[in-house]
Coordinates of C-alpha atoms in Angstrom, one line a residue:
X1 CA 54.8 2.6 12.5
X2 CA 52.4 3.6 15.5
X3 CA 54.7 6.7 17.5
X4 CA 51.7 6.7 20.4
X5 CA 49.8 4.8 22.0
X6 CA 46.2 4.4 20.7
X7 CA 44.1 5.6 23.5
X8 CA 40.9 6.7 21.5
X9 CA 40.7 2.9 20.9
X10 CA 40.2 2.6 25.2
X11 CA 37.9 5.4 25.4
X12 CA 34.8 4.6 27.4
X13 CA 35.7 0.7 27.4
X14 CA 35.1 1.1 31.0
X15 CA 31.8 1.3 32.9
X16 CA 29.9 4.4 33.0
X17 CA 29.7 6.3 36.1
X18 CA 27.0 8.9 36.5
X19 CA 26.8 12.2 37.2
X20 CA 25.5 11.7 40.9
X21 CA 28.1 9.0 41.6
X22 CA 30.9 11.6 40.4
X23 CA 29.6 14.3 43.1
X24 CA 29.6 11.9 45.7
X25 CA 33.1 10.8 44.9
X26 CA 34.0 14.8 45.6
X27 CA 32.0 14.7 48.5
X28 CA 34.3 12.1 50.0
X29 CA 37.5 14.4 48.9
X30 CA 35.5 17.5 50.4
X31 CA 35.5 15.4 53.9
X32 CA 39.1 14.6 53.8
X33 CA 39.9 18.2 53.0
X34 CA 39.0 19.0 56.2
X35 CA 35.4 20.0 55.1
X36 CA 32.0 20.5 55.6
X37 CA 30.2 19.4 51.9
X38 CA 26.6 20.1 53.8
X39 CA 27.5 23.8 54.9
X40 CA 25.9 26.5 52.5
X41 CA 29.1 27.7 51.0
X42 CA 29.8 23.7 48.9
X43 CA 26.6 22.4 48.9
X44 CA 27.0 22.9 45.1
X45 CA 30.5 22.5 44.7
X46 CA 30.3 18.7 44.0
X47 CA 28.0 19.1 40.6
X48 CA 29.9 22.1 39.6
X49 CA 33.0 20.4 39.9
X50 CA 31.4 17.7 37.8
X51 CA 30.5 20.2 35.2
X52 CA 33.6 21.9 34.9
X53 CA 35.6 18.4 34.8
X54 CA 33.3 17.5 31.9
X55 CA 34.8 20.8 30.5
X56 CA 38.8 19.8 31.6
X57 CA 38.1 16.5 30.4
X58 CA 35.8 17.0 27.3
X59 CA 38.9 15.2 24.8
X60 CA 38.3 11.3 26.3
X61 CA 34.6 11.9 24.1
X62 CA 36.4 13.6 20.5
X63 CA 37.9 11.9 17.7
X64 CA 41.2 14.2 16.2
X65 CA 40.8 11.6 12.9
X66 CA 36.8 13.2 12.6
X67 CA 37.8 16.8 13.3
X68 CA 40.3 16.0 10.1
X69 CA 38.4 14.5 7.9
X70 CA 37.0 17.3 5.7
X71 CA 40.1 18.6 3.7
X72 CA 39.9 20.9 0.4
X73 CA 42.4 20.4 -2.8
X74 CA 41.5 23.5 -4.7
X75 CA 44.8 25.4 -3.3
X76 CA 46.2 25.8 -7.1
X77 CA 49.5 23.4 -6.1
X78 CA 50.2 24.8 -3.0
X79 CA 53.2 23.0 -1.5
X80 CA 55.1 24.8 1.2
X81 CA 54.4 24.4 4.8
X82 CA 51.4 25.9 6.3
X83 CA 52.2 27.4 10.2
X84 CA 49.9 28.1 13.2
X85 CA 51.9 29.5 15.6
X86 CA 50.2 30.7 19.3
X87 CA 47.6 27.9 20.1
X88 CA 46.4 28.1 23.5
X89 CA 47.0 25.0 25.6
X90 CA 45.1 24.1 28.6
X91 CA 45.6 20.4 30.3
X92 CA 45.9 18.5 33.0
X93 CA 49.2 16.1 34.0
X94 CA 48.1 13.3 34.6
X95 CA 50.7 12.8 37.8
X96 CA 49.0 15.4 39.8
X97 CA 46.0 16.4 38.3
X98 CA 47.4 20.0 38.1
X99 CA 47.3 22.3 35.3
X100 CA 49.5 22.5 32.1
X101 CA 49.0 26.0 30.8
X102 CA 50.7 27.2 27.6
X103 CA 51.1 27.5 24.1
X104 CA 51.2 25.7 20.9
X105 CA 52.9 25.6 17.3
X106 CA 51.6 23.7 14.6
X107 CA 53.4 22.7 11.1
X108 CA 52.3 20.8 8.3
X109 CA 53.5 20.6 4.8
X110 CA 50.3 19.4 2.6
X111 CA 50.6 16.6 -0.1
X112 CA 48.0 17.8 -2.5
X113 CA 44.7 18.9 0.1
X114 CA 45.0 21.2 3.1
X115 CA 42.6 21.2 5.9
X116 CA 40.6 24.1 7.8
X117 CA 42.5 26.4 9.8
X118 CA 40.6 26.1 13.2
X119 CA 41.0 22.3 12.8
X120 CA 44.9 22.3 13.8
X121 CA 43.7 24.0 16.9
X122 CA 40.7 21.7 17.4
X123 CA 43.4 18.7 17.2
X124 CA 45.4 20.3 20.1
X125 CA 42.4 21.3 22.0
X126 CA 41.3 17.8 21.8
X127 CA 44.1 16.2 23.1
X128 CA 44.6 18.6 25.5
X129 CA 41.7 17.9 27.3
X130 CA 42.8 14.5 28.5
X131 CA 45.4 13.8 31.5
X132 CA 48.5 14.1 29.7
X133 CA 52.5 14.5 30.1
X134 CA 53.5 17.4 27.6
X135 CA 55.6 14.8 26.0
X136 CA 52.4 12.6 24.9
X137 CA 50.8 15.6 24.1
X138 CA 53.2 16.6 21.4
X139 CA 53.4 13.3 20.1
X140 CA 49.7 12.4 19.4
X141 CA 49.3 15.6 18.1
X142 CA 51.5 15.5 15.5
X143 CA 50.7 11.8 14.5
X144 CA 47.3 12.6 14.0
X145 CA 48.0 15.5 11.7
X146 CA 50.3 13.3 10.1
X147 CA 47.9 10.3 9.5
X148 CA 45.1 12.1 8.8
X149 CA 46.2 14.5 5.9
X150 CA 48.6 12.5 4.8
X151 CA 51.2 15.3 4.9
X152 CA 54.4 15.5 4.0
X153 CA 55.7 16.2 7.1
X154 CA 54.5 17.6 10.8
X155 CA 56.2 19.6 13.1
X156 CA 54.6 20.2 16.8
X157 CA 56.0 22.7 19.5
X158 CA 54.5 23.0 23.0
X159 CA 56.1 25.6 25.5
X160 CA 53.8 25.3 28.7
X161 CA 53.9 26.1 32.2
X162 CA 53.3 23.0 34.7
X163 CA 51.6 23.7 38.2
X164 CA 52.7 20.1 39.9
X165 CA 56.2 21.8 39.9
X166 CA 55.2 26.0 39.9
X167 CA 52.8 25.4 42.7
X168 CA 54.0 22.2 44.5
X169 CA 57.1 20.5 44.9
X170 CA 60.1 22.2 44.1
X171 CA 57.9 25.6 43.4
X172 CA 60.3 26.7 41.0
X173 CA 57.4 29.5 39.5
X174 CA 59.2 30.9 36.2
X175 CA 60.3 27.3 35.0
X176 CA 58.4 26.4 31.7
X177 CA 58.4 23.1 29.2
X178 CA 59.5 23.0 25.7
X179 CA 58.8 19.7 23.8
X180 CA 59.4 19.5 19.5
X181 CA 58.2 16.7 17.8
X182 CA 58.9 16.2 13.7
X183 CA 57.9 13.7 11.6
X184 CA 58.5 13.7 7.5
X185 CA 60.2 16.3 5.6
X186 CA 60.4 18.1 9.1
X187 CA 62.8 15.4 10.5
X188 CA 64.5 14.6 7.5
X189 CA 65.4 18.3 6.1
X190 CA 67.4 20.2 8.6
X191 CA 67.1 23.3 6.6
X192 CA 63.0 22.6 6.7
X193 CA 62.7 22.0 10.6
X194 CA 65.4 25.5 11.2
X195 CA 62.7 27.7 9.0
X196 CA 59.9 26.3 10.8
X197 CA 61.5 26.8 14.3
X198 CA 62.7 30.8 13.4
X199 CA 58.7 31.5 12.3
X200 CA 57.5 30.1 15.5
X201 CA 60.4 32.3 17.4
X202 CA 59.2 35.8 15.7

């Protein structure tokens, strides 16, 4: 059953803008703002901005199935859940363009092969660096360690901090997000998905 939608499918079907079209697009922005893009202070504000969008933005160009397709089986039967607790999260929503800062939890119970440590965070980071809602987030994440290793069961936790509503709006600054998401043994074993949520709480 497919629990997201398939964006990687979608990525770069479009047509491809260039660098120099991208600056003058901020240009434009810069002039609404109430600026000046030719004074000496922005004049190279619009390619940096370009840079460090290509930076924010760097997931629409990854592949989480890639990043999780090496895996290793000489683990000696190893069978309980494996935990990453305290991945950074960095992303935009895709409402307002504002940042999602926060932190990550990742779960997986391996069926026979486990993968490489850095690639659970490489999965978040990946999808993380799209316009998201935290929601979406936690989901593709933890399809895609679910598909891809062909675990038992996944379990994804993201507690983050979103700036459309800290900064804007109803500027409520202390407010943060929590979103779960479980799939396998996670979702079917109460007494699973309660030991996995009192690790990440330590």
């Amino acid at each position: 059953m497919k629990l997201v939608e398939d964006t990687d499918s979608k990525i770069l079907d479009t047509k491809k803008v260039s660098d120099k079209e991208a600056e003058e697009a901020f240009k434009t922005i810069l002039t609404w703002m109430g600026e000046d893009p030719s004074r000496e202070g922005l004049l190279e504000t619009p390619k940096r901005v370009v840079k460090a969008f290509k930076e924010y933005f760097g997931g629409y160009t990854e592949d989480a199935n890639k990043i999780l397709e090496k895996t290793f089986g000489d683990v000696e039967g190893y069978d309980d859940m494996v935990v990453e607790k305290n991945i950074s999260v960095s992303s935009h929503c895709e409402h307002h363009m504002a940042p999602i800062v926060g932190t990550a939890h990742v779960a997986y119970i391996p069926n026979e092969r486990v993968v490489g440590l850095s690639k659970l965070a490489r999965v978040v980071e990946v999808f993380s660096k799209r316009l998201q809602t935290q929601e979406r987030l936690t989901m593709q994440v933890a399809q895609a360690l679910m598909t891809s290793l062909d675990a038992k069961g996944v379990a994804v936790t993201i507690d983050a901090a979103h700036q459309c509503m800290t900064m804007r709006g109803i500027k409520k600054e202390n407010a943060t997000t929590v979103t779960n998401y479980f799939l396998g043994e996670f979702k079917k074993d109460l007494s699973i998905q309660n030991r996995y949520l009192r690790f990440i709480s330590k």
